[in-house]
mmCIF file of C-alpha atoms in Angstrom:
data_model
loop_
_atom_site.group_PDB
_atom_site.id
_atom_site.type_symbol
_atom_site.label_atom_id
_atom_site.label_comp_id
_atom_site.label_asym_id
_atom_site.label_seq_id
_atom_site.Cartn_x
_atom_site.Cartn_y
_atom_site.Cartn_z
ATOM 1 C CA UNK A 26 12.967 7.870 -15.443
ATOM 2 C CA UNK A 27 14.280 11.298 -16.275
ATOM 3 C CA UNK A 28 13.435 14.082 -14.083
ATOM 4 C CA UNK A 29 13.412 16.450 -17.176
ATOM 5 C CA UNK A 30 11.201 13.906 -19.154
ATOM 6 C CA UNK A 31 8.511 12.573 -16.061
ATOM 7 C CA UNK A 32 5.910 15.161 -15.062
ATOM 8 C CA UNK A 33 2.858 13.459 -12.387
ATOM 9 C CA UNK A 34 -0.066 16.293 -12.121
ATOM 10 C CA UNK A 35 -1.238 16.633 -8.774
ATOM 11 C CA UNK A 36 -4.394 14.677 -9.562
ATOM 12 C CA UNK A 37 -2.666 11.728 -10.865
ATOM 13 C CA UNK A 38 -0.274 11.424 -7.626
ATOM 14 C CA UNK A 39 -3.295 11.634 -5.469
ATOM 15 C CA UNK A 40 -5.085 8.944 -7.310
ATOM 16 C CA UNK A 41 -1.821 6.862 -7.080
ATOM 17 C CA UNK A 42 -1.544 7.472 -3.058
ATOM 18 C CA UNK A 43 -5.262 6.468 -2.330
ATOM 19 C CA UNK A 44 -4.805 3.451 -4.789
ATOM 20 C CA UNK A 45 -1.119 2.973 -2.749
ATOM 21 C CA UNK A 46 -2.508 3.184 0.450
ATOM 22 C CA UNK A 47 -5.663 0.676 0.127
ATOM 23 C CA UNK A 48 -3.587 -1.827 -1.860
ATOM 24 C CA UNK A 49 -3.614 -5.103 -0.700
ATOM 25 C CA UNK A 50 -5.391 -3.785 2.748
ATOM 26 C CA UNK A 51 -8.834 -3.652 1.913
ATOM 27 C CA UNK A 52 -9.048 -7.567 1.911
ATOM 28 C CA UNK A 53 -6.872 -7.958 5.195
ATOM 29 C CA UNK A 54 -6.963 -4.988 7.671
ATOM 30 C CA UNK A 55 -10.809 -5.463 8.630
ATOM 31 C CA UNK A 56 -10.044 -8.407 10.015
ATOM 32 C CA UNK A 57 -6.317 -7.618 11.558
ATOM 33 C CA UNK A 58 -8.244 -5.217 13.207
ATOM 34 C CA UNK A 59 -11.457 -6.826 14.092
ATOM 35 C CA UNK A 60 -9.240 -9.657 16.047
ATOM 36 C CA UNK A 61 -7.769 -7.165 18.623
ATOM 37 C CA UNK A 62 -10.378 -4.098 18.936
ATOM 38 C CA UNK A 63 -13.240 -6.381 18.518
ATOM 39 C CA UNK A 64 -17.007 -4.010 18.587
ATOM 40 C CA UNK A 65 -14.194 -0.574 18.771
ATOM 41 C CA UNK A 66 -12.377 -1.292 15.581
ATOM 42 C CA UNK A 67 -14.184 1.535 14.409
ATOM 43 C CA UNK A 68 -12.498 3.719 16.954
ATOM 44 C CA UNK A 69 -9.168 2.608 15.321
ATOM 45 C CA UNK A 70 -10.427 3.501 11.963
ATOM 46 C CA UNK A 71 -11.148 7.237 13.172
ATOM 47 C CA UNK A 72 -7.558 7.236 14.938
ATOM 48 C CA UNK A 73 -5.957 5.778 12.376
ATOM 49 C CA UNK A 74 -6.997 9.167 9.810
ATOM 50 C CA UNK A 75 -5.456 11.540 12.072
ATOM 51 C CA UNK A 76 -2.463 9.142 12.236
ATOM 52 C CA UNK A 77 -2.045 9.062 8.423
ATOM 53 C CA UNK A 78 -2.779 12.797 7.959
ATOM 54 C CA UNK A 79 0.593 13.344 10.367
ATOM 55 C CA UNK A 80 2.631 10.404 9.027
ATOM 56 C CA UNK A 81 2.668 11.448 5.839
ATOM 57 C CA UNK A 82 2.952 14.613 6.190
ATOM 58 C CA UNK A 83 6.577 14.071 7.822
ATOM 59 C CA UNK A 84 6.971 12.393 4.838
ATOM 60 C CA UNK A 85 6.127 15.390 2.439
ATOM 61 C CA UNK A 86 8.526 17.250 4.708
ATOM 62 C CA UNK A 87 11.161 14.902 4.249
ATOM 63 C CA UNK A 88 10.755 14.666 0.494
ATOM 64 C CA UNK A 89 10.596 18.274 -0.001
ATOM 65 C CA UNK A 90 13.897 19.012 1.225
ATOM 66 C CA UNK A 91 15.031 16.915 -2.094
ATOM 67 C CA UNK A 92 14.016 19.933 -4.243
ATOM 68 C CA UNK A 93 13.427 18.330 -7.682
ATOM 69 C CA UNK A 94 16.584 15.803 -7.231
ATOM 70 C CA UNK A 95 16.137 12.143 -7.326
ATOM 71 C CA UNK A 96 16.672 10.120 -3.999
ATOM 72 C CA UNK A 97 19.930 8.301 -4.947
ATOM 73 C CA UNK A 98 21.408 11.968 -6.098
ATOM 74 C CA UNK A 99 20.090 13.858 -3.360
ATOM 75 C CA UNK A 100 21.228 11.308 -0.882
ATOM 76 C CA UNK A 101 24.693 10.877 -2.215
ATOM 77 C CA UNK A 102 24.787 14.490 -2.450
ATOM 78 C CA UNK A 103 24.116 14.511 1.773
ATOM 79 C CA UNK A 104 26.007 11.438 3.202
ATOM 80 C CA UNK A 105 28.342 10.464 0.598
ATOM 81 C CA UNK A 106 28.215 7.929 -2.294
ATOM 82 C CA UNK A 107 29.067 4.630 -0.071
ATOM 83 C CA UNK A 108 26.579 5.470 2.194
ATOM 84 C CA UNK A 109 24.109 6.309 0.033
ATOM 85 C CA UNK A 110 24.392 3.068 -1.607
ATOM 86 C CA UNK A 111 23.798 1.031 1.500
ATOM 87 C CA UNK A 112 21.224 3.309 2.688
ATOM 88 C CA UNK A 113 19.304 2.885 -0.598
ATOM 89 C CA UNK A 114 20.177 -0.875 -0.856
ATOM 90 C CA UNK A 115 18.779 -0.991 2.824
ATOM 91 C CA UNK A 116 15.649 0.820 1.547
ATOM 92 C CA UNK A 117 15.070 -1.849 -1.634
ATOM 93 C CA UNK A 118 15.625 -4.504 0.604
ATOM 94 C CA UNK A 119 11.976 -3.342 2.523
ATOM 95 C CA UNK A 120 10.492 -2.632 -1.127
ATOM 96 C CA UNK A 121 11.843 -6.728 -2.221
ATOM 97 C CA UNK A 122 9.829 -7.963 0.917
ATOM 98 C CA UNK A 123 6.540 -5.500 0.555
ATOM 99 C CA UNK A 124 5.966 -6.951 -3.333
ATOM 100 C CA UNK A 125 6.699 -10.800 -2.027
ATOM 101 C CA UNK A 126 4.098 -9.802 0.575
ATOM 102 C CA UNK A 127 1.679 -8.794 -1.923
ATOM 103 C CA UNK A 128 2.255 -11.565 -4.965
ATOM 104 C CA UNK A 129 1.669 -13.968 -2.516
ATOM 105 C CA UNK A 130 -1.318 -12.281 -1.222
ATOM 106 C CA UNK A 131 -2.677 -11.940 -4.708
ATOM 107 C CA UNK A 132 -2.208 -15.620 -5.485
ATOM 108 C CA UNK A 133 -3.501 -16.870 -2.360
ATOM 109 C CA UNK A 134 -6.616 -15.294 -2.963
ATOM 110 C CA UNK A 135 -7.271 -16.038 -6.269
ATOM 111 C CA UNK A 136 -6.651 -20.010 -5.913
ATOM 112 C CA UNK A 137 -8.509 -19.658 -2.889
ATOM 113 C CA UNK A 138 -11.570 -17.974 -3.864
ATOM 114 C CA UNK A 139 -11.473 -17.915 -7.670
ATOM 115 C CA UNK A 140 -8.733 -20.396 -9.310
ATOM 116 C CA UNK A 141 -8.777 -23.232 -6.798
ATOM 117 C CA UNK A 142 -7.030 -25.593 -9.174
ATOM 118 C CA UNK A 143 -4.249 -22.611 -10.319
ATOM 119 C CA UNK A 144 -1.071 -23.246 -9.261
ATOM 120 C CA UNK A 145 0.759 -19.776 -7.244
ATOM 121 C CA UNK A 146 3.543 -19.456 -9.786
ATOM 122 C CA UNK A 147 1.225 -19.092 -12.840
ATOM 123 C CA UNK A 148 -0.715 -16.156 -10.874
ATOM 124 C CA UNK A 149 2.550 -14.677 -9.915
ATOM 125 C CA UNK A 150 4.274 -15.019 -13.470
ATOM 126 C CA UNK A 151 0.949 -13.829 -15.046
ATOM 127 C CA UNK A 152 0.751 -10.270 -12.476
ATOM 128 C CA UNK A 153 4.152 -9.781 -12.396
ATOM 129 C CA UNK A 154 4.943 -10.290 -16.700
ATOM 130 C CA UNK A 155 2.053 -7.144 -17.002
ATOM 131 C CA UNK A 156 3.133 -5.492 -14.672
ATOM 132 C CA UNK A 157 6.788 -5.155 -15.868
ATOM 133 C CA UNK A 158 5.478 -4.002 -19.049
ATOM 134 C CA UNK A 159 3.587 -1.008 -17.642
ATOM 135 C CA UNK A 160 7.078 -0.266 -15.594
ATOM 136 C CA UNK A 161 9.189 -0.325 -18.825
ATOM 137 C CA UNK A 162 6.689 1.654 -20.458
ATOM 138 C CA UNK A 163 6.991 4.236 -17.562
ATOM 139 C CA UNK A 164 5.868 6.094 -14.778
ATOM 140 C CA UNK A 165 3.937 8.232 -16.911
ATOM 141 C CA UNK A 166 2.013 5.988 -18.876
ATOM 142 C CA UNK A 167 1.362 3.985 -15.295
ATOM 143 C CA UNK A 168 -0.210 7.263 -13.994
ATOM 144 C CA UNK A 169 -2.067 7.797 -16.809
ATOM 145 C CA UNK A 170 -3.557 4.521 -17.023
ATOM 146 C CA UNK A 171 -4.107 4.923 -12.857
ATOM 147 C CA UNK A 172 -6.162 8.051 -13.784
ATOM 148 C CA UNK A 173 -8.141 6.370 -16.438
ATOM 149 C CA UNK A 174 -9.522 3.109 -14.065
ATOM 150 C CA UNK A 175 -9.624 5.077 -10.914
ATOM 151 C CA UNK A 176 -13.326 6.439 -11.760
ATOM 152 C CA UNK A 177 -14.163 2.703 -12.334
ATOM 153 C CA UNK A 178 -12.462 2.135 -9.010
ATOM 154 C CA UNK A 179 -14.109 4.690 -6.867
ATOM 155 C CA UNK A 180 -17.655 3.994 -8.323
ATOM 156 C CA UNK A 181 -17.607 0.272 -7.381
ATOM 157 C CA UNK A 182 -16.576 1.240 -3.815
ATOM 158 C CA UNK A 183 -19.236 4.016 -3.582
ATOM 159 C CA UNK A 184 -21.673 1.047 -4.983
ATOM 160 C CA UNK A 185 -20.492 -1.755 -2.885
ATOM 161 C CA UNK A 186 -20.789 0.981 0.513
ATOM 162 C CA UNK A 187 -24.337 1.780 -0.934
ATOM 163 C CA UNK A 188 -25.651 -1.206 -1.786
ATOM 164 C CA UNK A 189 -25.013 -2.456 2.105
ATOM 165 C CA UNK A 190 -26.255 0.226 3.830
ATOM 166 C CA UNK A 191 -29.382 -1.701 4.324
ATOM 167 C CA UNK A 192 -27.884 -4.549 5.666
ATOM 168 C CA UNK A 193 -26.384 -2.859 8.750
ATOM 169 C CA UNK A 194 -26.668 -3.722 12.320
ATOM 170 C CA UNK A 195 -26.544 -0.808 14.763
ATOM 171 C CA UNK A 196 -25.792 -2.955 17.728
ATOM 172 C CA UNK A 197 -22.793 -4.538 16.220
ATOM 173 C CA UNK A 198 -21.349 -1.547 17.774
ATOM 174 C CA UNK A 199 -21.912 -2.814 21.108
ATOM 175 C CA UNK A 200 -20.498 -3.262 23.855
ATOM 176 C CA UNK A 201 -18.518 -0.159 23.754
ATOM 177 C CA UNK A 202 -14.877 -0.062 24.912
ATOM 178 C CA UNK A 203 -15.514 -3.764 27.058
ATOM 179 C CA UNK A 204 -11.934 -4.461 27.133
ATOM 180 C CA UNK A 205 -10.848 -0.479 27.545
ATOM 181 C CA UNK A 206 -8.475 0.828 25.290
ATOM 182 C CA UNK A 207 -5.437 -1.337 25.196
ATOM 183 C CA UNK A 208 -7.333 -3.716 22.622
ATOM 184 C CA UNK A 209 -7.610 -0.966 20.495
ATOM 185 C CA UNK A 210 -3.772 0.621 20.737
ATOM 186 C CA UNK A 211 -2.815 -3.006 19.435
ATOM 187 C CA UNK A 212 -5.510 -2.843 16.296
ATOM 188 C CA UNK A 213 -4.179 0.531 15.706
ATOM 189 C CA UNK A 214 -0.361 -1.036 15.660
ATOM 190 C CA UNK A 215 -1.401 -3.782 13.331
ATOM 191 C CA UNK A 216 -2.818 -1.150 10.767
ATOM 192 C CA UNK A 217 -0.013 1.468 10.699
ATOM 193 C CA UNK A 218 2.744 -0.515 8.725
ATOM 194 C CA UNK A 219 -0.100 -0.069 5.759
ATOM 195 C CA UNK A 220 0.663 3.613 6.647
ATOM 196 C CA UNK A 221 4.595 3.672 6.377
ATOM 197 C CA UNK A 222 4.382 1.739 3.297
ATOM 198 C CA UNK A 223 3.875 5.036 2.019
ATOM 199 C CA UNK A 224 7.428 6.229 2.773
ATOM 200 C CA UNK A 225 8.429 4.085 -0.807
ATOM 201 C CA UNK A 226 6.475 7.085 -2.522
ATOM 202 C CA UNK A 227 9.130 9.535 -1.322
ATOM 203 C CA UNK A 228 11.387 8.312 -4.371
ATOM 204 C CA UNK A 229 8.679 9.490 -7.382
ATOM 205 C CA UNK A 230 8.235 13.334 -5.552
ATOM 206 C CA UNK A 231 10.906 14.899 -7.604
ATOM 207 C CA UNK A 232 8.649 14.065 -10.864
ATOM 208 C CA UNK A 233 5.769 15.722 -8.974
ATOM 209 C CA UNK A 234 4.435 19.184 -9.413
ATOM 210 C CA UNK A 235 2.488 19.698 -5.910
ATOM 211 C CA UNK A 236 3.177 17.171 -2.340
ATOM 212 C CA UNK A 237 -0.214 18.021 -0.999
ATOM 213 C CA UNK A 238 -2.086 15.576 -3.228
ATOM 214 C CA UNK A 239 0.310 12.671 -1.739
ATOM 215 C CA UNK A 240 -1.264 14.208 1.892
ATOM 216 C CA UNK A 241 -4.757 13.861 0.772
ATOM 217 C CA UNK A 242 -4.407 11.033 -1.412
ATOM 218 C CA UNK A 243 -3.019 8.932 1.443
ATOM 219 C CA UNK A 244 -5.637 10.159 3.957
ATOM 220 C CA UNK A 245 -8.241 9.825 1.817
ATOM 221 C CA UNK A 246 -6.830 6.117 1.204
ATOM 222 C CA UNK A 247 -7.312 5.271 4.915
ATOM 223 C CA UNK A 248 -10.917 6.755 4.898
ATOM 224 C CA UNK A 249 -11.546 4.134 2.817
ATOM 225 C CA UNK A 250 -10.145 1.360 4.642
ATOM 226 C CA UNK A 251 -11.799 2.538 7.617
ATOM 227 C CA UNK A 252 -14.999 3.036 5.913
ATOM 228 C CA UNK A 253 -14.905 -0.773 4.790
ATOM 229 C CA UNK A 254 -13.742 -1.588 8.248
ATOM 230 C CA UNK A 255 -16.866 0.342 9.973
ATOM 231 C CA UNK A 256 -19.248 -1.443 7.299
ATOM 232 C CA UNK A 257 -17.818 -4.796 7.558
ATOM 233 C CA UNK A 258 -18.413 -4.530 11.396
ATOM 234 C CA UNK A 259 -22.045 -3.493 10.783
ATOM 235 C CA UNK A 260 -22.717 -5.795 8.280
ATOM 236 C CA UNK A 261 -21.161 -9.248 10.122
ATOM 237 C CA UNK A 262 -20.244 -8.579 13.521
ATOM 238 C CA UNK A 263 -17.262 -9.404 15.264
ATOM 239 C CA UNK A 264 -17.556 -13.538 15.387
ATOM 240 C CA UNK A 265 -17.758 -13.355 11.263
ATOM 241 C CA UNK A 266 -15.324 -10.508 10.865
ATOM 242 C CA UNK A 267 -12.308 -12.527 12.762
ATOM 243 C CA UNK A 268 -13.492 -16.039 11.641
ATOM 244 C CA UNK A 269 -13.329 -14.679 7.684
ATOM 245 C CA UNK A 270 -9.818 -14.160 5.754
ATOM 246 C CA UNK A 271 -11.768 -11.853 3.276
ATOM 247 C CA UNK A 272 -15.298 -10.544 5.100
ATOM 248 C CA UNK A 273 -14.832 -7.280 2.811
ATOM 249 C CA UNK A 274 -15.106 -9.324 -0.106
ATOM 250 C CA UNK A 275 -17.858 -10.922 1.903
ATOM 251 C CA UNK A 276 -19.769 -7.919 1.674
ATOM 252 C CA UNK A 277 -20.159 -8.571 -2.175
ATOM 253 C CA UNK A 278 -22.334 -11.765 -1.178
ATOM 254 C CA UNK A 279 -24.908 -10.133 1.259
ATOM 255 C CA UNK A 280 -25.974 -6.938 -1.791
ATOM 256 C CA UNK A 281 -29.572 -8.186 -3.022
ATOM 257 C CA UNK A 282 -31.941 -5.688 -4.713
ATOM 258 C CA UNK A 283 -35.108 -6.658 -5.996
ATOM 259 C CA UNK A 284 -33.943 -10.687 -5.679
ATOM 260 C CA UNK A 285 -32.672 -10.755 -8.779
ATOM 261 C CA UNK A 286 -29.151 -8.317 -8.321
ATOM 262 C CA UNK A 287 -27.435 -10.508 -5.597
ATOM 263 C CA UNK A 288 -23.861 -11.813 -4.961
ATOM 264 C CA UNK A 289 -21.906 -9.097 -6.425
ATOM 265 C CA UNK A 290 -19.136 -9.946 -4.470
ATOM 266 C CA UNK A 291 -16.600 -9.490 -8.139
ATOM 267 C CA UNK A 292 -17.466 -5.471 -7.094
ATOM 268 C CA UNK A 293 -15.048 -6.326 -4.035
ATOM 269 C CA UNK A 294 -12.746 -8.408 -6.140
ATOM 270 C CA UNK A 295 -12.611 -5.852 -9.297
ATOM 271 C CA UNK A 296 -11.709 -2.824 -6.564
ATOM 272 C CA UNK A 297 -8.727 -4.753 -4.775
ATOM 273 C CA UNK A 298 -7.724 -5.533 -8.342
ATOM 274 C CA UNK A 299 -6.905 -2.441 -9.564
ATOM 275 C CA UNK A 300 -5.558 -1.020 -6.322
ATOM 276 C CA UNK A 301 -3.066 -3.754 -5.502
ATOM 277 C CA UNK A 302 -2.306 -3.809 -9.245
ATOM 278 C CA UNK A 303 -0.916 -0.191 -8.932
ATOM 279 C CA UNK A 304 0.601 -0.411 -5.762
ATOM 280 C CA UNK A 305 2.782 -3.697 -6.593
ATOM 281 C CA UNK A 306 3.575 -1.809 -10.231
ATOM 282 C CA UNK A 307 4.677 1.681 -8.440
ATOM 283 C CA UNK A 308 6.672 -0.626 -5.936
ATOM 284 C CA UNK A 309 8.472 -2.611 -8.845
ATOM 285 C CA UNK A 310 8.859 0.562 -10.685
ATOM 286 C CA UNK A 311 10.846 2.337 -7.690
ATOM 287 C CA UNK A 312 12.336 -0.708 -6.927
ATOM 288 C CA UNK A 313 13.572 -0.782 -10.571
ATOM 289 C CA UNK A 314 14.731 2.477 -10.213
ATOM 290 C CA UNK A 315 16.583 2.550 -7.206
ATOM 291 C CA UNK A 316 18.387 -0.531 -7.968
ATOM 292 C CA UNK A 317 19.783 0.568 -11.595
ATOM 293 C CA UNK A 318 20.829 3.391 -9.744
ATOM 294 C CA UNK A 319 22.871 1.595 -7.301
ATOM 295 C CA UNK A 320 24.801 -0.619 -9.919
ATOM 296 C CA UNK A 321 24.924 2.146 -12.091
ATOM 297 C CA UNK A 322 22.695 1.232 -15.024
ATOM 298 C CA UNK A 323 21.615 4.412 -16.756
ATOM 299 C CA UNK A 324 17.989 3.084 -18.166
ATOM 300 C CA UNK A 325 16.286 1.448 -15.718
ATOM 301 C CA UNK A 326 14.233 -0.044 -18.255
ATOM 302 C CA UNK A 327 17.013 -3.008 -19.385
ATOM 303 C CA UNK A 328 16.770 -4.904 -15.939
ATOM 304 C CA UNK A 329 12.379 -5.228 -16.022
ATOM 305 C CA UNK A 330 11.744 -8.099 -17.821
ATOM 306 C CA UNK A 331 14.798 -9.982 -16.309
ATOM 307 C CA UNK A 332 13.471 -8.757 -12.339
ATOM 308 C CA UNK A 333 9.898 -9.805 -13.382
ATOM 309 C CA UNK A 334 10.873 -13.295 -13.769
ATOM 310 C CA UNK A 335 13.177 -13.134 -11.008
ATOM 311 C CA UNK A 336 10.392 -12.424 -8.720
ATOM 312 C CA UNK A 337 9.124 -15.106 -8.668
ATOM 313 C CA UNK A 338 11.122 -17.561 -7.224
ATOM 314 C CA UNK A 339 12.082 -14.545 -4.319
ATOM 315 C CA UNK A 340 8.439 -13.865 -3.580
ATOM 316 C CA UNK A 341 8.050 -17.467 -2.794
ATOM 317 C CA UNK A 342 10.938 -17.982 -0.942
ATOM 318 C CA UNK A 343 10.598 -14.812 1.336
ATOM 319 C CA UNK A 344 6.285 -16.452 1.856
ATOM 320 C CA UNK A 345 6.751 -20.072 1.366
ATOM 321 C CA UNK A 346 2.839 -20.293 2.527
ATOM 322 C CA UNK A 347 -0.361 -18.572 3.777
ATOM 323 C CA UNK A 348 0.520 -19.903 7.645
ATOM 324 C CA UNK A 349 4.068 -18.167 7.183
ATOM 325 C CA UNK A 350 1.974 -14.963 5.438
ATOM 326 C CA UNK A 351 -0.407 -14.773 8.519
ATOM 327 C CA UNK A 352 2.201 -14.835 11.252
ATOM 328 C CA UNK A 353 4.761 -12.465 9.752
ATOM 329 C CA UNK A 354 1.590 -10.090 9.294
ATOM 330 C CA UNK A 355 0.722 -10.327 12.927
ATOM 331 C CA UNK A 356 4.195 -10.639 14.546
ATOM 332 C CA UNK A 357 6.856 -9.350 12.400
ATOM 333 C CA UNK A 358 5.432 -6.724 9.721
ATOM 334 C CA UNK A 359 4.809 -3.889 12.002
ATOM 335 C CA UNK A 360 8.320 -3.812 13.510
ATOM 336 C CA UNK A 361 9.832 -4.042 9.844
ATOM 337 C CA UNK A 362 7.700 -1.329 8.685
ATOM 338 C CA UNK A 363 8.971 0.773 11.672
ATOM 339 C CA UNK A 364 12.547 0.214 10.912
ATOM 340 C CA UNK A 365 12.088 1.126 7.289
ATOM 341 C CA UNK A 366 9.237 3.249 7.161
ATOM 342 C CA UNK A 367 9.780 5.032 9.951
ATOM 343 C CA UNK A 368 13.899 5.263 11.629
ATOM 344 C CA UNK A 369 15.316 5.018 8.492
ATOM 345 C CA UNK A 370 13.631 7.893 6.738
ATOM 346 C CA UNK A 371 13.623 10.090 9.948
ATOM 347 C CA UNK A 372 17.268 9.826 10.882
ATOM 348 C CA UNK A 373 18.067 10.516 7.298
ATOM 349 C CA UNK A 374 16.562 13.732 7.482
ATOM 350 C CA UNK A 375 17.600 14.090 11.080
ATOM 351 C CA UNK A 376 21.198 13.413 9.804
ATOM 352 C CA UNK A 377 20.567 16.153 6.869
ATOM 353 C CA UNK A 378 18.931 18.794 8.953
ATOM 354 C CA UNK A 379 22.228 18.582 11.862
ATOM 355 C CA UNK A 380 24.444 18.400 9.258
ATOM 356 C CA UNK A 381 22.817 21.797 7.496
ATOM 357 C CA UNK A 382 22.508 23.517 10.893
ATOM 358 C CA UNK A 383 26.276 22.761 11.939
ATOM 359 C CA UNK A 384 27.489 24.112 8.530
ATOM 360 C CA UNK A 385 25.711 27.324 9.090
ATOM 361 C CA UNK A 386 27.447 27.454 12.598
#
């Protein structure tokens, strides 16, 4: 992944930061954040934009300052080589645990709504095999391909949002604020680590041409997720929103049009394909990178195949089951996501911006 070689166009990193962004969330944050802020989880959906919008634009700040050099240069360049390396070894380390939270997520659905009889390793060996073909094949051709199903990706949703509108329920909105607002701070805390995930985009900016499109990709990403959040609501109601694993794949089941185009729900299914297809592919892929670049491997593209299959014993070990999945979700993810997603890139560029002022003193 040569910087000379890569080129992104603007339009192709903003597909890939909505696509990043709604990932694996569609299925799961409606009803993380239907069990806390209960009728006002729409609230959190509206607070949750403004959030993103300043999130990551810290993080176009912080990527900026690179100037067209790749992370591990720029860092080594900044804090030294050994630090670097356990800063960036640090930062893999949150990458390792974001695609073992996301294989397992992909495998538990499918053998729970689609495969019942699959076993988890078969999915996992299956996603992950692709997927390390599109990341040997590079970042390019990922984007490319990104660009080419996004259309069918964005249609579906506008379909799926469509196609419900009748269904909707006004007073599922009610009662308003019943618990005050303390119900909905702790929704909104259980939906940001979604948000920091996009810190592991930092590491592709130097084969960007313009940061802005990672800004409104990744706030147009949590539109989305709040759109599906404020339909879901609508549609269901609280009691079926935090009973239901999936209620936005639900939302497939209750389209009927004429009684004959009914239970759709593969529009929901389809949509969370291709976005948590992308997102687990640009993880391995900077995951890939950053790692060759630690041991010193100049191609990034001889260690793929031999990670790919290595995943899958890791993924399972660091989610040994869906109980495990839930509770690390609800009691450990957010302060993980903090520590990596948040302190670590902000004290890097904290560390960098004393260390530039002191050396102009």
């Amino acid at each position: 992944m040569q910087k000379e070689s890569v080129i992104i166009s603007s339009k192709q990193f903003f597909i890939i930061s909505i696509m990043f962004l709604v990932g694996d969330g569609i299925l799961y944050v409606p009803t993380i954040v239907a069990t806390s802020a209960k009728e006002d989880s729409w609230i959190v959906g509206i607070i949750s934009i403004i959030e993103t919008l300043l999130i990551v634009w810290g993080y176009a700040r912080l990527a900026n300052g690179m100037k067209n050099q790749s992370l591990p240069d720029y860092l080594e360049k900044e804090v030294g080589k050994w630090s670097a390396k356990l800063l960036l070894l640090f930062f893999i380390a949150y990458i390792l645990v974001d695609i073992g939270l996301m294989v397992y997520e992909i495998g538990s659905f499918l053998i729970t709504i689609i495969l019942p009889e699959t076993p988890i390793e078969s999915i996992a060996l299956a996603l992950l095999v692709v997927i390390s073909f599109g990341v040997k094949l590079g970042i390019e051709t990922m984007s490319r391909a990104s660009e080419i199903l996004f259309p069918w990706f964005f249609g579906l949703f506008i379909l799926l949002i469509a196609f419900n509108i009748p269904n909707v329920h006004l007073e599922n909105f009610q009662p308003f604020l019943q618990k005050g607002s303390a119900p909905i701070f702790e929704a909104n805390m259980q939906l940001l680590p979604y948000v920091f995930e996009m810190s592991i985009l930092i590491a592709i900016f130097p084969f960007v041409r313009n940061s802005k499109a990672y800004v409104l990709g990744s706030t147009g990403g949590v539109l989305m997720l709040s759109i599906v959040i404020v339909i879901a609501l609508l549609v269901f109601g609280v009691q079926t929103m935090t009973s239901e694993v999936f209620p936005s794949y639900l939302l497939g089941q209750e389209i009927s049009i004429g009684g004959f185009f009914q239970r759709i729900e593969v529009i929901m299914a389809i949509i969370w394909f291709i976005s948590v297809f992308f997102k687990v592919a640009f993880c391995f892929l900077i995951f890939n990178f950053l790692l060759t670049s630690v041991v010193g491997i100049e191609d990034h593209r001889l260690l793929t195949l031999p990670l790919a299959f290595s995943f899958i014993p890791l993924c399972l070990a660091i989610v040994p089951n869906t109980v495990y999945l839930v509770d690390f979700i609800v009691t450990t993810w957010l302060s993980y996501s903090v520590m990596f997603g948040v302190l670590l890139p902000f004290l890097i560029g904290g560390f960098i911006m004393l260390k530039k002022q002191l050396h102009k003193q």
